[in-house]
């Protein structure tokens, strides 16, 4: 039997070219592409990372971030600006905002999940945010208040989060479902962002142990509530972020890309030794593709204080590392 000759026609040439391109995309060259280029997603940043710098010079900070290659930001409040003013600043820098942190209880003019939800939705829509993420649990009235004399804000928060009970986490799950149902009508998806105290063992699970995070994942409606995994805080709790996402595939749609030094001791009390992405102990070649496979589509760099260098320099180090990760 004679071997068919190659088709010299234009159609045959194009078909052969398409086959070669497909082979290239599934071969070693595709695997060697940087992760974010391969999956077609931008590298974002949570503006909390820039803290007072962003509040003082919003335009300068956003322009610097855009110049580094960031394309998305996640807001931690409007930094004293009106939503329209924040949107204008983002537009000037060529940045998008798909997510914003919203406190359970309003702490200022930005509002919270306990305030006017119509106004909250209007503000989020103005900046383009389709996700409203509760960055920490709603503290019950019995624990809410002010620090004791001589107690720092950090120690106060460690004390009250360490006192949360199984019932308190169930209350938070119901709270998230309620707000998720209300904001879904406005096209806003409610989310929850973890620290490490959510993984503290609790009693009351039919004689066994559960955790606040397990309660939230089990008792929130996936159609109403999503999750933003903070992989740094998961690791600070002594757990594997990949295992958590694989066990709850589809529930985590956003990620705080955060690294920590190897000297961080596992704990449930808001303690970590932060560092720039790539300078710590997390395995990003393993973590990034596992997150994408589990359903994460929003990746936001976040670094906790204290910083060893200016915050804007830390943001660049993290971006440059991530942009080069092949996975």
PDB file of N, CA, C and O in Angstrom, residues 10 19 29 40 42 47 55 98-100 115 148 168-169 180 192 215 235 238 247 264 278 287 305 325:
ATOM      1  N   UNK A  10      -3.643  24.515  -0.120  1.00  0.00           N
ATOM      2  CA  UNK A  10      -3.662  25.465   1.013  1.00  0.00           C
ATOM      3  C   UNK A  10      -4.374  24.850   2.204  1.00  0.00           C
ATOM      4  O   UNK A  10      -3.964  25.010   3.355  1.00  0.00           O
ATOM      5  N   UNK A  19      -2.092  21.104  13.216  1.00  0.00           N
ATOM      6  CA  UNK A  19      -1.687  19.916  13.964  1.00  0.00           C
ATOM      7  C   UNK A  19      -0.381  20.151  14.697  1.00  0.00           C
ATOM      8  O   UNK A  19      -0.205  19.740  15.847  1.00  0.00           O
ATOM      9  N   UNK A  29       7.094  22.431  25.331  1.00  0.00           N
ATOM     10  CA  UNK A  29       7.113  23.899  25.251  1.00  0.00           C
ATOM     11  C   UNK A  29       5.991  24.504  26.062  1.00  0.00           C
ATOM     12  O   UNK A  29       6.148  25.537  26.711  1.00  0.00           O
ATOM     13  N   UNK A  40      -3.616  31.948  31.332  1.00  0.00           N
ATOM     14  CA  UNK A  40      -4.290  33.154  30.862  1.00  0.00           C
ATOM     15  C   UNK A  40      -4.952  33.968  31.951  1.00  0.00           C
ATOM     16  O   UNK A  40      -6.015  34.573  31.727  1.00  0.00           O
ATOM     17  N   UNK A  42      -4.410  37.005  35.136  1.00  0.00           N
ATOM     18  CA  UNK A  42      -3.519  38.070  35.594  1.00  0.00           C
ATOM     19  C   UNK A  42      -3.028  37.832  37.018  1.00  0.00           C
ATOM     20  O   UNK A  42      -3.645  37.084  37.780  1.00  0.00           O
ATOM     21  N   UNK A  47      -4.701  45.389  48.038  1.00  0.00           N
ATOM     22  CA  UNK A  47      -4.116  46.696  48.353  1.00  0.00           C
ATOM     23  C   UNK A  47      -3.743  46.852  49.827  1.00  0.00           C
ATOM     24  O   UNK A  47      -2.994  47.760  50.188  1.00  0.00           O
ATOM     25  N   UNK A  55      -3.072  54.661  50.677  1.00  0.00           N
ATOM     26  CA  UNK A  55      -3.985  55.677  51.203  1.00  0.00           C
ATOM     27  C   UNK A  55      -3.437  57.084  50.969  1.00  0.00           C
ATOM     28  O   UNK A  55      -4.180  58.010  50.655  1.00  0.00           O
ATOM     29  N   UNK A  98     -11.891  43.185  40.716  1.00  0.00           N
ATOM     30  CA  UNK A  98     -12.940  42.170  40.659  1.00  0.00           C
ATOM     31  C   UNK A  98     -13.423  41.763  42.039  1.00  0.00           C
ATOM     32  O   UNK A  98     -14.419  41.062  42.166  1.00  0.00           O
ATOM     33  N   UNK A  99     -12.714  42.192  43.094  1.00  0.00           N
ATOM     34  CA  UNK A  99     -13.039  41.737  44.445  1.00  0.00           C
ATOM     35  C   UNK A  99     -12.721  42.827  45.464  1.00  0.00           C
ATOM     36  O   UNK A  99     -11.802  43.626  45.254  1.00  0.00           O
ATOM     37  N   UNK A 100     -13.486  42.830  46.537  1.00  0.00           N
ATOM     38  CA  UNK A 100     -13.244  43.786  47.622  1.00  0.00           C
ATOM     39  C   UNK A 100     -13.561  43.122  48.947  1.00  0.00           C
ATOM     40  O   UNK A 100     -14.508  42.327  49.057  1.00  0.00           O
ATOM     41  N   UNK A 115     -24.710  46.735  57.154  1.00  0.00           N
ATOM     42  CA  UNK A 115     -25.250  48.040  56.798  1.00  0.00           C
ATOM     43  C   UNK A 115     -26.177  47.917  55.586  1.00  0.00           C
ATOM     44  O   UNK A 115     -26.623  46.821  55.239  1.00  0.00           O
ATOM     45  N   UNK A 148      -8.755  45.502  76.521  1.00  0.00           N
ATOM     46  CA  UNK A 148      -8.594  45.798  77.940  1.00  0.00           C
ATOM     47  C   UNK A 148      -7.411  46.746  78.127  1.00  0.00           C
ATOM     48  O   UNK A 148      -6.591  46.944  77.219  1.00  0.00           O
ATOM     49  N   UNK A 168     -20.779  29.925  67.480  1.00  0.00           N
ATOM     50  CA  UNK A 168     -20.396  31.181  66.827  1.00  0.00           C
ATOM     51  C   UNK A 168     -20.075  30.960  65.348  1.00  0.00           C
ATOM     52  O   UNK A 168     -20.427  31.785  64.492  1.00  0.00           O
ATOM     53  N   UNK A 169     -19.410  29.860  65.036  1.00  0.00           N
ATOM     54  CA  UNK A 169     -19.097  29.575  63.635  1.00  0.00           C
ATOM     55  C   UNK A 169     -20.358  29.207  62.864  1.00  0.00           C
ATOM     56  O   UNK A 169     -20.498  29.564  61.684  1.00  0.00           O
ATOM     57  N   UNK A 180     -25.275  36.396  51.312  1.00  0.00           N
ATOM     58  CA  UNK A 180     -25.082  35.886  49.966  1.00  0.00           C
ATOM     59  C   UNK A 180     -26.372  35.873  49.166  1.00  0.00           C
ATOM     60  O   UNK A 180     -26.389  36.217  47.978  1.00  0.00           O
ATOM     61  N   UNK A 192     -15.640  34.319  51.840  1.00  0.00           N
ATOM     62  CA  UNK A 192     -15.009  34.354  53.162  1.00  0.00           C
ATOM     63  C   UNK A 192     -13.520  34.079  53.000  1.00  0.00           C
ATOM     64  O   UNK A 192     -13.109  33.170  52.272  1.00  0.00           O
ATOM     65  N   UNK A 215     -16.918  24.042  59.636  1.00  0.00           N
ATOM     66  CA  UNK A 215     -18.314  24.469  59.806  1.00  0.00           C
ATOM     67  C   UNK A 215     -18.730  25.390  58.655  1.00  0.00           C
ATOM     68  O   UNK A 215     -19.800  25.223  58.062  1.00  0.00           O
ATOM     69  N   UNK A 235      -0.861  27.557  55.894  1.00  0.00           N
ATOM     70  CA  UNK A 235       0.445  26.976  56.221  1.00  0.00           C
ATOM     71  C   UNK A 235       0.865  27.336  57.643  1.00  0.00           C
ATOM     72  O   UNK A 235       1.488  26.526  58.336  1.00  0.00           O
ATOM     73  N   UNK A 238      -0.118  25.020  60.134  1.00  0.00           N
ATOM     74  CA  UNK A 238       0.523  23.717  60.055  1.00  0.00           C
ATOM     75  C   UNK A 238      -0.157  22.764  59.093  1.00  0.00           C
ATOM     76  O   UNK A 238       0.064  21.553  59.148  1.00  0.00           O
ATOM     77  N   UNK A 247      -9.731  18.718  48.881  1.00  0.00           N
ATOM     78  CA  UNK A 247     -10.836  18.136  49.651  1.00  0.00           C
ATOM     79  C   UNK A 247     -12.138  18.896  49.444  1.00  0.00           C
ATOM     80  O   UNK A 247     -13.219  18.357  49.712  1.00  0.00           O
ATOM     81  N   UNK A 264       8.352  29.937  60.932  1.00  0.00           N
ATOM     82  CA  UNK A 264       7.004  30.095  61.479  1.00  0.00           C
ATOM     83  C   UNK A 264       6.560  28.800  62.156  1.00  0.00           C
ATOM     84  O   UNK A 264       6.511  27.746  61.526  1.00  0.00           O
ATOM     85  N   UNK A 278       8.168  33.573  47.116  1.00  0.00           N
ATOM     86  CA  UNK A 278       9.381  32.959  46.600  1.00  0.00           C
ATOM     87  C   UNK A 278      10.536  32.988  47.573  1.00  0.00           C
ATOM     88  O   UNK A 278      11.550  32.309  47.354  1.00  0.00           O
ATOM     89  N   UNK A 287       1.828  24.436  44.205  1.00  0.00           N
ATOM     90  CA  UNK A 287       0.639  25.093  44.731  1.00  0.00           C
ATOM     91  C   UNK A 287      -0.207  25.770  43.649  1.00  0.00           C
ATOM     92  O   UNK A 287      -1.438  25.641  43.638  1.00  0.00           O
ATOM     93  N   UNK A 305       2.535  42.717  57.463  1.00  0.00           N
ATOM     94  CA  UNK A 305       3.655  43.352  58.161  1.00  0.00           C
ATOM     95  C   UNK A 305       4.149  42.419  59.278  1.00  0.00           C
ATOM     96  O   UNK A 305       3.406  41.521  59.683  1.00  0.00           O
ATOM     97  N   UNK A 325       7.338  31.825  37.426  1.00  0.00           N
ATOM     98  CA  UNK A 325       7.106  30.453  37.872  1.00  0.00           C
ATOM     99  C   UNK A 325       6.561  29.614  36.723  1.00  0.00           C
ATOM    100  O   UNK A 325       5.508  29.935  36.142  1.00  0.00           O
TER     101      UNK A 325
END
